[in-house]
């Protein structure tokens, strides 16, 4: 395909600039997003068994609700009924609750003991899964603007630039598209290899990337978009307002749990019930959020569909479950969400999204490396910008990964000492992340790339070792099939990063000594030694 | 193919083109969505259409941002988007006050 040379040059520039600005934010967004594909498995890994109380049989839940709501003040306001065998049947918030991320939410788990008395256990809600999700959405940038996280807005802008980078990348790749797409030239130097794999990954997963970029922009900026749209709509309201009921219902008017189960069966026959979340029971606007799951259809949320209704009148105020009355637009909009969350093909779909997400992270990492290669000059002193970018790339990418892996390792060990560990996750992550960036600037990209990758390898290896060591301590750990997978995946990453560190070291010692990836003169003796051994 | 002269080649004009795409592209996206919202399939009152409309704004906007750099100069980009905006808004307002 022939394209004018000036068009190609223009879009090469667009690609470079949008890519280099947004790449590091997107790297974190993508690899952390991959992890959120298995948020339940991570939560299961993070939460010790002691925090879950015995299950209450379905036919006794109504009695449990009656007793708990008479005995406990907070349960009168609202409570959650879970239909998952790995969770406590009933719980409520003693502190916190509602939307948003807090580190000090206190959950009370309740069940019946042998004497049909309510037995409770209070624990701080573990937020590791939510924190990884937060990292995915904000790239770890703290702070908020209005009621939106600053990080979400920054990632929204990065996603917009990323959309431009994708299209411009395709435009300037078009002329050589067919010829070099599947060429993975290993013998033409490392920069060729990076370029070929960058192009291959980018083109092969292009639809995925376009969807992710666009949806991320919408997720970040839906409020301003709606604000603009309300001008277009004029006097028409964008959304119906929820109505308040005239009087406050009494708790004993609450229908039995079976009634909800049957209602859900008729509204959503293809879904299974996950949980009922009652709130505001003592107010004029009581609500129950019904979470539902399906393995084979698009879902509106990451892991579930949701129906909001008045728990006393069963009047639905919002439902993401499609039915005959849904307009033609409902499934389309739902598809946009489902395509971002990768929730429409069960575990297989999640694994595919997991791998695609990691390939996306690779795309940004390799993109930055290509930029550095292009700017390499044949003299000992490289451009300052090259050094800075190399240090940032290594520090941010590997620092962030190391921080997350360290929290995953630490969680079980911390629970041996205390039940209040959410804040520790943040300390561990940010300390390691900042330390990695400082080390990269002080010691150079080559040194830190080698050692950070090694540290990641050791930390990943520490996950299966933690499982082994703490399996003796039956309180702190619960082995389930999903934890075995987590151990296996951690082991694979340990091997991968160990080999990558080795490769990086090899290049640092034997590659072009002017590159930002070369270790400096102090290591020259070591180099001689290394070559001699080889 | 004969070589293009300097004047025929795309001029960079990065900032000007970016700003034109950002603002005029956004307003054009809203114009198209406005026409679609009121006069597209289902009209203004269909449930869930408002969400669909909101989603589509960014898709049009981002596409314009992608192709704005194809214009030879910032001025041609400005003229093209000005005309596109004028046509779209005239159409919308005419439809809105006559139908």
Coordinates of C-alpha atoms in Angstrom, one line a residue:
Chain A
X1 CA 0.0 0.0 0.0
X2 CA 1.4 3.4 -1.0
X3 CA 1.1 6.3 1.3
X4 CA 2.7 9.7 0.8
X5 CA 6.0 10.1 2.6
X6 CA 5.0 13.3 4.4
X7 CA 1.9 11.6 5.8
X8 CA 4.0 8.8 7.1
X9 CA 6.5 11.2 8.7
X10 CA 3.7 13.2 10.3
X11 CA 2.1 10.2 11.8
X12 CA 5.4 8.8 12.9
X13 CA 5.8 12.0 15.0
X14 CA 2.2 11.7 16.3
X15 CA 2.9 8.1 17.3
X16 CA 6.2 8.9 19.0
X17 CA 4.9 11.9 21.0
X18 CA 1.6 10.4 22.1
X19 CA 3.3 7.1 22.9
X20 CA 6.2 8.5 24.9
X21 CA 3.9 10.8 27.0
X22 CA 1.3 8.2 27.8
X23 CA 3.4 5.0 27.8
X24 CA 4.4 4.8 31.5
X25 CA 0.9 5.5 32.8
X26 CA -0.5 2.9 30.5
X27 CA 2.1 0.3 31.4
X28 CA 0.8 0.4 35.0
X29 CA -2.8 0.5 33.9
X30 CA -2.4 -2.5 31.7
X31 CA -0.4 -4.9 33.9
X32 CA -2.5 -4.0 36.9
X33 CA -5.6 -4.4 34.8
X34 CA -4.4 -7.9 33.9
X35 CA -4.3 -8.7 37.6
X36 CA -7.8 -7.5 38.2
X37 CA -9.0 -10.2 35.8
X38 CA -8.4 -12.5 38.8
X39 CA -9.5 -10.2 41.6
X40 CA -11.5 -12.9 43.4
X41 CA -8.4 -15.2 43.4
X42 CA -6.2 -12.4 44.7
X43 CA -8.8 -11.6 47.4
X44 CA -9.0 -15.3 48.3
X45 CA -5.2 -15.3 48.6
X46 CA -5.2 -12.2 50.7
X47 CA -8.0 -12.9 53.1
X48 CA -7.3 -15.5 55.8
X49 CA -9.8 -18.1 56.6
X50 CA -10.3 -16.8 60.1
X51 CA -12.2 -13.9 58.7
X52 CA -15.0 -16.1 57.3
X53 CA -17.6 -17.5 59.6
X54 CA -19.5 -20.7 59.1
X55 CA -22.2 -20.8 56.4
X56 CA -25.8 -20.6 57.4
X57 CA -28.1 -22.9 55.4
X58 CA -30.4 -21.0 53.1
X59 CA -33.6 -22.0 55.0
X60 CA -32.2 -20.5 58.2
X61 CA -31.1 -17.2 56.7
X62 CA -34.5 -15.5 57.4
X63 CA -34.2 -16.4 61.1
X64 CA -30.6 -15.1 61.1
X65 CA -31.8 -11.8 59.6
X66 CA -34.6 -11.4 62.1
X67 CA -32.3 -12.1 65.1
X68 CA -29.4 -10.1 63.9
X69 CA -31.5 -7.1 63.0
X70 CA -33.1 -7.1 66.5
X71 CA -29.8 -7.5 68.3
X72 CA -27.5 -5.2 66.3
X73 CA -28.1 -1.6 65.6
X74 CA -26.0 -1.4 62.4
X75 CA -27.7 -4.4 60.9
X76 CA -31.0 -2.5 61.2
X77 CA -29.7 0.0 58.6
X78 CA -28.6 -2.6 56.1
X79 CA -26.8 -5.9 55.6
X80 CA -25.4 -8.2 52.9
X81 CA -26.5 -11.7 52.2
X82 CA -23.9 -13.7 50.2
X83 CA -24.8 -16.8 48.2
X84 CA -21.1 -17.9 47.7
X85 CA -19.9 -20.9 49.6
X86 CA -16.5 -19.2 50.2
X87 CA -18.0 -16.2 52.0
X88 CA -19.9 -15.6 55.2
X89 CA -23.6 -15.8 54.7
X90 CA -24.5 -12.5 56.3
X91 CA -22.4 -9.4 57.1
X92 CA -22.9 -5.7 57.7
X93 CA -20.8 -2.7 58.0
X94 CA -20.0 -1.6 61.5
X95 CA -18.0 1.3 60.1
X96 CA -17.9 2.7 56.6
X97 CA -19.8 1.0 53.7
X98 CA -21.3 2.5 50.6
X99 CA -19.4 3.5 47.5
X100 CA -15.7 4.3 47.3
X101 CA -12.5 3.0 48.6
X102 CA -11.7 3.3 52.3
X103 CA -9.0 1.4 54.2
X104 CA -10.8 1.2 57.5
X105 CA -14.2 -0.3 56.7
X106 CA -15.2 -2.7 59.5
X107 CA -17.3 -5.7 58.5
X108 CA -19.2 -7.9 60.9
X109 CA -19.7 -11.5 59.8
X110 CA -22.6 -13.3 61.3
X111 CA -23.9 -16.8 61.5
X112 CA -25.8 -19.1 63.9
X113 CA -23.9 -21.3 66.4
X114 CA -25.2 -24.7 67.5
X115 CA -27.7 -23.1 69.9
X116 CA -29.2 -21.0 67.2
X117 CA -27.7 -17.8 68.6
X118 CA -26.1 -15.2 66.5
X119 CA -22.3 -15.5 66.5
X120 CA -20.4 -12.5 65.1
X121 CA -16.9 -11.7 64.1
X122 CA -15.7 -8.2 63.3
X123 CA -12.8 -7.7 60.9
X124 CA -11.4 -4.9 58.9
X125 CA -12.4 -5.5 55.3
X126 CA -9.4 -6.6 53.2
X127 CA -8.8 -4.2 50.3
X128 CA -5.9 -5.7 48.4
X129 CA -8.1 -6.6 45.5
X130 CA -9.7 -3.2 45.5
X131 CA -6.3 -1.5 45.8
X132 CA -5.0 -3.4 42.7
X133 CA -8.1 -2.3 40.9
X134 CA -7.5 1.3 42.1
X135 CA -3.9 1.0 40.8
X136 CA -5.3 -0.2 37.5
X137 CA -7.7 2.8 37.3
X138 CA -5.3 5.5 38.6
X139 CA -1.8 4.2 37.9
X140 CA -1.2 4.8 41.6
X141 CA -1.6 8.6 41.3
X142 CA -3.1 9.8 44.5
X143 CA -5.5 12.7 45.0
X144 CA -8.9 13.6 43.7
X145 CA -10.6 16.3 41.7
X146 CA -14.2 16.9 42.8
X147 CA -15.5 13.5 43.3
X148 CA -13.3 11.9 40.7
X149 CA -9.8 10.5 41.3
X150 CA -7.0 12.6 39.8
X151 CA -5.3 9.4 38.6
X152 CA -8.5 8.3 36.7
X153 CA -8.5 11.6 34.8
X154 CA -4.7 11.4 34.1
X155 CA -5.2 7.8 32.8
X156 CA -8.2 9.1 30.8
X157 CA -6.0 11.6 29.0
X158 CA -3.3 8.9 28.6
X159 CA -5.9 6.6 27.0
X160 CA -6.9 9.4 24.6
X161 CA -3.3 9.8 23.5
X162 CA -3.1 6.1 23.3
X163 CA -6.0 6.0 20.8
X164 CA -4.0 8.5 18.7
X165 CA -0.9 6.4 19.1
X166 CA -2.7 3.3 17.9
X167 CA -4.2 4.8 14.8
X168 CA -1.0 6.7 13.9
X169 CA 1.0 3.6 14.4
X170 CA -1.2 1.7 12.0
X171 CA -1.0 4.5 9.4
X172 CA 2.7 4.6 9.3
X173 CA 3.0 0.9 9.4
X174 CA 0.7 0.4 6.4
X175 CA 3.3 0.7 3.6
X176 CA 5.4 -2.1 5.0
X177 CA 2.6 -3.9 6.6
X178 CA 2.4 -7.1 4.7
X179 CA 6.1 -7.4 4.2
X180 CA 7.3 -7.0 7.7
X181 CA 4.4 -7.9 9.9
X182 CA 5.4 -11.5 10.5
X183 CA 9.1 -10.9 10.2
X184 CA 10.6 -11.4 13.6
X185 CA 14.2 -10.6 12.7
X186 CA 16.4 -11.8 15.5
X187 CA 19.7 -11.6 13.7
X188 CA 19.5 -8.0 12.8
X189 CA 20.3 -6.6 16.2
X190 CA 18.2 -6.2 19.3
X191 CA 16.5 -3.0 18.2
X192 CA 15.1 -4.8 15.1
X193 CA 13.8 -7.5 17.2
X194 CA 12.1 -5.1 19.6
X195 CA 10.6 -3.2 16.7
X196 CA 9.3 -6.4 15.0
X197 CA 7.7 -7.7 18.2
X198 CA 6.3 -4.3 19.0
X199 CA 4.6 -4.1 15.6
X200 CA 3.4 -7.7 15.7
X201 CA 1.8 -7.4 19.2
X202 CA 0.3 -4.0 18.3
X203 CA -1.4 -5.1 15.1
X204 CA -2.5 -8.5 16.4
X205 CA -4.3 -7.1 19.4
X206 CA -5.4 -3.9 17.7
X207 CA -9.2 -4.3 18.2
X208 CA -8.6 -5.1 21.9
X209 CA -6.5 -2.0 22.2
X210 CA -8.9 0.3 20.4
X211 CA -11.7 -0.8 22.7
X212 CA -9.7 -0.4 25.8
X213 CA -8.5 3.0 24.8
X214 CA -11.9 4.3 24.0
X215 CA -13.7 2.8 27.0
X216 CA -11.0 4.1 29.3
X217 CA -11.6 7.7 28.0
X218 CA -15.3 7.3 28.6
X219 CA -14.9 5.8 32.1
X220 CA -12.7 8.8 33.0
X221 CA -14.8 11.6 31.4
X222 CA -18.4 10.4 31.4
X223 CA -19.4 13.2 33.8
X224 CA -18.3 16.0 31.5
X225 CA -19.7 14.2 28.5
X226 CA -23.1 14.0 30.1
X227 CA -22.9 17.6 31.2
X228 CA -22.4 18.6 27.6
X229 CA -25.2 16.2 26.5
X230 CA -27.6 17.8 28.9
X231 CA -27.3 21.0 26.9
X232 CA -28.2 19.0 23.8
X233 CA -31.2 17.5 25.5
X234 CA -32.5 20.8 26.6
X235 CA -35.6 20.5 28.8
X236 CA -35.4 16.7 28.7
X237 CA -33.8 15.2 31.8
X238 CA -31.0 12.7 31.0
X239 CA -32.0 10.3 33.8
X240 CA -35.1 9.6 35.8
X241 CA -34.8 10.6 39.4
X242 CA -35.3 7.9 42.0
X243 CA -38.5 8.4 43.9
X244 CA -38.7 8.5 47.7
X245 CA -41.4 6.6 49.4
X246 CA -43.8 8.4 51.7
X247 CA -43.3 6.4 54.8
X248 CA -40.6 4.4 56.4
X249 CA -41.2 0.6 56.3
X250 CA -40.7 -1.6 59.3
X251 CA -38.1 -4.3 59.2
X252 CA -40.7 -7.0 59.9
X253 CA -42.4 -6.0 56.6
X254 CA -39.3 -7.2 54.7
X255 CA -40.1 -10.1 52.4
X256 CA -38.4 -13.4 53.0
X257 CA -35.1 -14.1 51.2
X258 CA -36.8 -16.8 49.2
X259 CA -39.1 -14.1 47.7
X260 CA -36.0 -12.3 46.3
X261 CA -34.6 -15.6 45.0
X262 CA -37.8 -16.3 43.2
X263 CA -38.1 -12.7 41.9
X264 CA -34.6 -12.9 40.5
X265 CA -35.4 -16.2 38.8
X266 CA -38.2 -14.6 36.9
X267 CA -36.4 -11.4 36.0
X268 CA -33.0 -13.0 35.2
X269 CA -33.5 -16.7 34.5
X270 CA -30.0 -17.1 33.0
X271 CA -28.2 -15.6 35.9
X272 CA -27.2 -17.0 39.3
X273 CA -27.7 -14.9 42.4
X274 CA -24.4 -13.7 44.0
X275 CA -25.5 -11.4 46.8
X276 CA -28.2 -9.1 48.2
X277 CA -27.0 -5.8 49.6
X278 CA -29.7 -4.1 51.6
X279 CA -29.1 -0.4 52.5
X280 CA -31.0 2.5 54.0
X281 CA -33.6 0.2 55.5
X282 CA -34.5 2.7 58.2
X283 CA -34.8 5.6 55.7
X284 CA -37.3 6.9 53.1
X285 CA -35.2 5.5 50.3
X286 CA -34.5 1.8 51.1
X287 CA -32.7 -0.1 48.5
X288 CA -31.4 -3.6 47.7
X289 CA -28.6 -4.1 45.3
X290 CA -28.9 -7.6 43.8
X291 CA -25.7 -8.9 42.3
X292 CA -26.0 -11.6 39.6
X293 CA -23.6 -13.6 37.6
X294 CA -23.5 -15.3 34.3
X295 CA -20.6 -17.1 32.6
X296 CA -21.7 -16.7 29.0
X297 CA -23.1 -13.2 28.5
X298 CA -21.7 -9.7 28.7
X299 CA -22.1 -8.3 32.1
X300 CA -22.3 -4.6 33.0
X301 CA -19.8 -4.8 35.9
X302 CA -16.5 -6.5 36.1
X303 CA -17.9 -9.6 37.7
X304 CA -21.6 -9.1 37.8
X305 CA -24.8 -7.6 36.6
X306 CA -26.8 -5.6 39.0
X307 CA -30.5 -4.8 39.8
X308 CA -31.5 -2.1 42.3
X309 CA -34.9 -2.3 43.7
X310 CA -37.0 -1.2 46.7
X311 CA -36.7 -4.2 49.1
X312 CA -40.2 -3.7 50.4
X313 CA -42.2 -3.0 47.2
X314 CA -39.8 -4.9 44.9
X315 CA -40.1 -1.9 42.5
X316 CA -37.0 -2.0 40.2
X317 CA -35.2 1.3 39.9
X318 CA -32.3 0.1 37.7
X319 CA -31.4 -3.2 36.1
X320 CA -28.5 -4.1 33.9
X321 CA -30.1 -7.4 33.0
X322 CA -31.6 -7.3 29.5
X323 CA -35.1 -8.4 28.9
X324 CA -37.8 -8.0 26.1
X325 CA -38.6 -4.5 27.3
X326 CA -35.0 -3.3 26.9
X327 CA -34.4 -0.9 24.1
X328 CA -32.0 -1.8 21.2
X329 CA -29.4 0.5 22.8
X330 CA -29.2 -1.4 26.0
X331 CA -27.3 -4.4 24.7
X332 CA -25.0 -2.2 22.6
X333 CA -24.0 -0.1 25.7
X334 CA -23.6 -3.2 27.7
X335 CA -21.3 -4.6 25.1
X336 CA -18.9 -1.6 25.6
X337 CA -18.6 -2.4 29.3
X338 CA -18.3 -6.1 28.7
X339 CA -15.6 -5.7 26.1
X340 CA -13.5 -3.7 28.6
X341 CA -14.1 -6.1 31.5
X342 CA -13.6 -9.3 29.5
X343 CA -16.4 -11.0 31.4
X344 CA -18.2 -12.7 28.6
X345 CA -16.4 -16.0 28.2
X346 CA -15.8 -17.3 31.7
X347 CA -12.3 -18.1 32.9
X348 CA -11.0 -18.8 29.4
X349 CA -11.9 -15.2 28.4
X350 CA -10.3 -13.9 31.5
X351 CA -7.1 -15.7 30.8
X352 CA -7.1 -14.3 27.2
X353 CA -7.7 -10.8 28.6
X354 CA -4.9 -11.4 31.2
X355 CA -2.4 -12.2 28.4
X356 CA -3.6 -9.4 26.2
X357 CA -3.2 -7.0 29.0
X358 CA 0.3 -8.1 29.7
X359 CA 1.0 -7.9 26.0
X360 CA -0.3 -4.3 26.1
X361 CA 2.2 -3.6 29.0
X362 CA 4.9 -5.1 26.8
X363 CA 3.8 -2.8 24.0
X364 CA 4.5 0.3 26.1
X365 CA 7.7 -1.0 27.5
X366 CA 9.1 -1.9 24.1
X367 CA 7.8 1.4 22.7
X368 CA 9.9 3.3 25.2
X369 CA 12.9 1.1 24.4
X370 CA 12.5 1.8 20.7
X371 CA 12.5 5.5 21.4
X372 CA 15.7 5.1 23.3
X373 CA 17.3 3.0 20.6
X374 CA 16.4 5.6 18.0
X375 CA 18.1 8.3 20.0
X376 CA 21.2 6.4 20.7
X377 CA 24.3 8.2 19.5
X378 CA 27.7 6.7 18.9
X379 CA 29.5 8.5 21.6
X380 CA 30.1 7.8 25.3
X381 CA 27.8 10.6 26.6
X382 CA 24.1 9.9 25.6
X383 CA 21.5 12.6 25.5
X384 CA 20.3 13.6 28.9
X385 CA 16.7 12.9 27.8
X386 CA 17.7 9.4 26.9
X387 CA 19.1 8.8 30.3
X388 CA 16.1 10.3 32.1
X389 CA 13.7 8.3 30.0
X390 CA 15.6 5.1 30.4
X391 CA 15.7 5.6 34.2
X392 CA 12.0 6.5 34.3
X393 CA 11.0 3.5 32.2
X394 CA 12.9 1.0 34.3
X395 CA 12.0 2.6 37.6
X396 CA 8.3 3.0 37.0
X397 CA 7.7 -0.3 35.2
X398 CA 9.7 -2.6 37.4
X399 CA 9.2 -0.6 40.5
X400 CA 5.4 -0.8 40.2
X401 CA 5.5 -4.6 39.5
X402 CA 7.9 -5.2 42.4
X403 CA 5.6 -3.1 44.7
X404 CA 2.5 -5.2 43.8
X405 CA 4.3 -8.5 44.1
X406 CA 5.7 -7.5 47.4
X407 CA 2.2 -6.7 48.8
X408 CA 1.0 -10.1 47.5
X409 CA 3.8 -11.8 49.4
X410 CA 3.5 -9.6 52.5
X411 CA -0.3 -10.0 53.0
X412 CA -0.2 -13.5 54.5
X413 CA 2.8 -12.7 56.7
X414 CA 1.3 -9.5 58.0
X415 CA -1.9 -11.4 59.0
X416 CA 0.3 -13.4 61.4
X417 CA 0.8 -10.2 63.4
X418 CA -2.2 -8.0 63.0
X419 CA -5.7 -7.9 61.4
X420 CA -5.3 -4.2 60.3
X421 CA -3.1 -4.4 57.3
X422 CA -4.7 -2.3 54.5
X423 CA -2.5 0.7 55.2
X424 CA 0.6 -1.5 55.1
X425 CA -0.2 -2.4 51.4
X426 CA 0.1 1.3 50.5
X427 CA 3.3 1.8 52.5
X428 CA 4.9 -1.3 50.9
X429 CA 3.9 -0.4 47.4
X430 CA 4.8 3.3 47.5
X431 CA 8.1 2.8 49.3
X432 CA 9.2 0.2 46.8
X433 CA 7.9 2.2 43.8
X434 CA 9.7 5.4 44.9
X435 CA 12.9 3.5 45.9
X436 CA 13.0 1.9 42.5
X437 CA 12.7 5.2 40.7
X438 CA 15.4 6.8 42.9
X439 CA 17.8 3.8 42.4
X440 CA 17.2 4.0 38.6
X441 CA 18.2 7.7 38.5
X442 CA 21.2 7.3 40.9
X443 CA 22.7 4.1 39.6
X444 CA 21.5 4.3 36.0
X445 CA 19.0 2.3 34.0
X446 CA 21.3 -0.7 33.3
X447 CA 22.1 -1.4 37.0
X448 CA 18.6 -1.0 38.2
X449 CA 17.0 -3.0 35.4
X450 CA 19.2 -6.0 36.2
X451 CA 18.6 -5.8 39.9
X452 CA 14.9 -4.8 39.9
X453 CA 14.1 -7.7 37.6
X454 CA 16.0 -10.0 39.9
X455 CA 14.1 -8.7 42.9
X456 CA 10.9 -9.3 41.1
X457 CA 12.0 -12.8 40.3
X458 CA 12.8 -13.5 44.0
X459 CA 9.5 -11.9 45.2
X460 CA 7.5 -14.0 42.7
X461 CA 9.3 -17.1 43.9
X462 CA 8.4 -16.1 47.5
X463 CA 4.7 -16.5 46.7
X464 CA 4.8 -20.3 46.4
X465 CA 7.2 -20.5 49.3
X466 CA 4.8 -18.5 51.4
X467 CA 2.1 -20.9 50.5
X468 CA 4.3 -23.9 51.5
X469 CA 5.6 -22.4 54.7
X470 CA 2.3 -21.0 56.0
X471 CA 0.3 -24.1 55.0
X472 CA 1.5 -25.6 58.3
X473 CA -0.1 -22.6 60.1
X474 CA -3.7 -23.6 59.3
X475 CA -5.3 -20.4 60.5
X476 CA -3.5 -18.0 58.2
X477 CA -3.9 -19.9 55.0
X478 CA -6.5 -21.8 53.1
X479 CA -5.6 -23.9 50.1
X480 CA -8.0 -23.8 47.2
X481 CA -7.5 -24.7 43.5
X482 CA -7.4 -21.0 42.6
X483 CA -4.5 -20.5 45.0
X484 CA -2.6 -23.3 43.3
X485 CA -3.0 -21.4 40.0
X486 CA -1.7 -18.3 41.6
X487 CA 1.3 -20.2 42.9
X488 CA 1.9 -21.6 39.5
X489 CA 1.6 -18.3 37.7
X490 CA 3.9 -16.6 40.3
X491 CA 6.5 -19.4 39.7
X492 CA 6.4 -18.8 35.9
X493 CA 6.9 -15.1 36.4
X494 CA 9.8 -15.8 38.7
X495 CA 11.5 -17.8 36.0
X496 CA 10.6 -15.2 33.3
X497 CA 12.1 -12.2 35.3
X498 CA 15.1 -14.2 36.3
X499 CA 15.9 -14.9 32.7
X500 CA 15.1 -11.3 31.7
X501 CA 17.5 -10.1 34.3
X502 CA 20.2 -12.4 33.0
X503 CA 19.6 -11.2 29.4
X504 CA 19.8 -7.5 30.5
X505 CA 23.1 -8.2 32.3
X506 CA 24.5 -9.8 29.3
X507 CA 23.6 -6.8 27.2
X508 CA 25.0 -4.4 29.9
X509 CA 28.3 -6.2 29.7
X510 CA 28.7 -7.2 26.1
X511 CA 26.4 -4.9 24.2
X512 CA 27.2 -1.4 22.8
X513 CA 29.1 0.2 25.6
X514 CA 27.7 3.7 24.7
X515 CA 24.1 2.6 25.2
X516 CA 22.1 3.6 28.2
X517 CA 21.9 -0.1 28.8
X518 CA 25.6 -0.5 29.4
X519 CA 27.1 -0.6 32.9
X520 CA 29.7 2.1 33.3
X521 CA 33.5 1.8 33.5
X522 CA 33.6 0.5 37.0
X523 CA 32.3 -2.8 35.7
X524 CA 34.8 -3.1 32.9
X525 CA 37.0 -5.5 34.9
X526 CA 33.9 -7.6 35.6
X527 CA 33.2 -7.6 31.9
X528 CA 36.6 -9.1 31.2
X529 CA 35.9 -11.7 33.8
X530 CA 32.5 -12.4 32.4
X531 CA 33.8 -12.9 28.9
X532 CA 36.7 -15.1 30.2
X533 CA 34.2 -17.4 31.9
X534 CA 32.1 -17.6 28.8
Chain B
X1 CA 5.2 9.7 -8.6
X2 CA 6.5 13.2 -8.9
X3 CA 8.0 14.7 -5.7
X4 CA 5.8 17.1 -3.8
X5 CA 7.1 20.6 -3.4
X6 CA 7.5 22.0 0.1
X7 CA 4.2 23.8 -0.1
X8 CA 2.3 20.7 -1.0
X9 CA 3.6 18.7 1.8
X10 CA 1.8 18.5 5.2
X11 CA 2.9 21.3 7.4
X12 CA 3.4 20.3 11.0
X13 CA 1.4 23.0 12.8
X14 CA 1.2 20.7 15.8
X15 CA -0.3 22.9 18.4
X16 CA -2.7 24.7 16.1
X17 CA -4.0 21.5 14.6
X18 CA -4.3 19.8 18.0
X19 CA -6.3 22.6 19.4
X20 CA -8.6 22.8 16.4
X21 CA -9.2 19.1 16.6
X22 CA -9.7 19.3 20.4
X23 CA -12.3 22.1 20.4
X24 CA -13.9 22.1 17.0
X25 CA -13.7 18.3 16.8
X26 CA -15.6 18.1 20.1
X27 CA -18.2 20.6 19.1
X28 CA -18.7 18.7 15.8
X29 CA -19.0 15.4 17.7
X30 CA -21.8 17.0 19.9
X31 CA -23.6 18.3 16.8
X32 CA -23.7 14.8 15.2
X33 CA -24.8 13.2 18.5
X34 CA -27.4 15.9 18.9
X35 CA -28.9 15.1 15.5
X36 CA -28.8 11.4 16.3
X37 CA -30.2 11.8 19.8
X38 CA -33.3 13.7 18.7
X39 CA -33.9 12.3 15.2
X40 CA -32.0 9.0 15.1
X41 CA -33.7 5.7 15.6
X42 CA -36.1 5.8 18.6
X43 CA -36.0 9.5 19.1
X44 CA -35.1 11.3 22.3
X45 CA -37.1 9.2 24.8
X46 CA -35.8 5.7 24.3
X47 CA -34.3 4.2 27.5
X48 CA -30.6 3.7 27.5
X49 CA -30.1 5.8 24.4
X50 CA -28.6 8.6 26.4
X51 CA -25.8 6.3 27.5
X52 CA -25.2 5.2 23.9
X53 CA -25.1 8.9 22.8
X54 CA -22.6 9.7 25.6
X55 CA -20.3 6.9 24.4
X56 CA -20.4 7.9 20.8
X57 CA -19.3 11.5 21.4
X58 CA -15.8 10.4 22.4
X59 CA -15.5 8.0 19.5
X60 CA -16.2 10.7 16.9
X61 CA -14.0 13.2 18.8
X62 CA -11.1 10.8 19.0
X63 CA -11.4 9.9 15.3
X64 CA -11.3 13.6 14.4
X65 CA -8.2 14.0 16.6
X66 CA -6.6 11.2 14.7
X67 CA -7.1 12.5 11.3
X68 CA -6.7 16.3 11.9
X69 CA -3.0 15.9 11.1
X70 CA -3.9 14.9 7.5
X71 CA -4.8 18.5 6.7
X72 CA -2.0 20.3 4.9
X73 CA -2.1 23.3 7.1
X74 CA -3.8 24.4 10.3
X75 CA -5.8 26.9 8.3
X76 CA -7.3 24.2 6.0
X77 CA -8.1 22.1 9.1
X78 CA -9.8 25.1 10.6
X79 CA -11.8 25.8 7.5
X80 CA -12.9 22.2 7.1
X81 CA -14.1 21.9 10.7
X82 CA -15.8 25.3 10.6
X83 CA -17.8 24.3 7.6
X84 CA -18.6 20.8 9.1
X85 CA -19.7 22.5 12.3
X86 CA -21.8 25.1 10.5
X87 CA -23.6 22.4 8.4
X88 CA -24.2 20.1 11.4
X89 CA -25.5 22.8 13.7
X90 CA -27.6 24.4 11.1
X91 CA -29.1 21.0 10.3
X92 CA -29.7 20.2 14.0
X93 CA -31.3 23.6 14.8
X94 CA -33.5 23.6 11.6
X95 CA -34.7 20.1 12.4
X96 CA -35.2 20.9 16.1
X97 CA -37.4 24.0 15.4
X98 CA -39.3 22.8 12.4
X99 CA -40.1 19.2 13.4

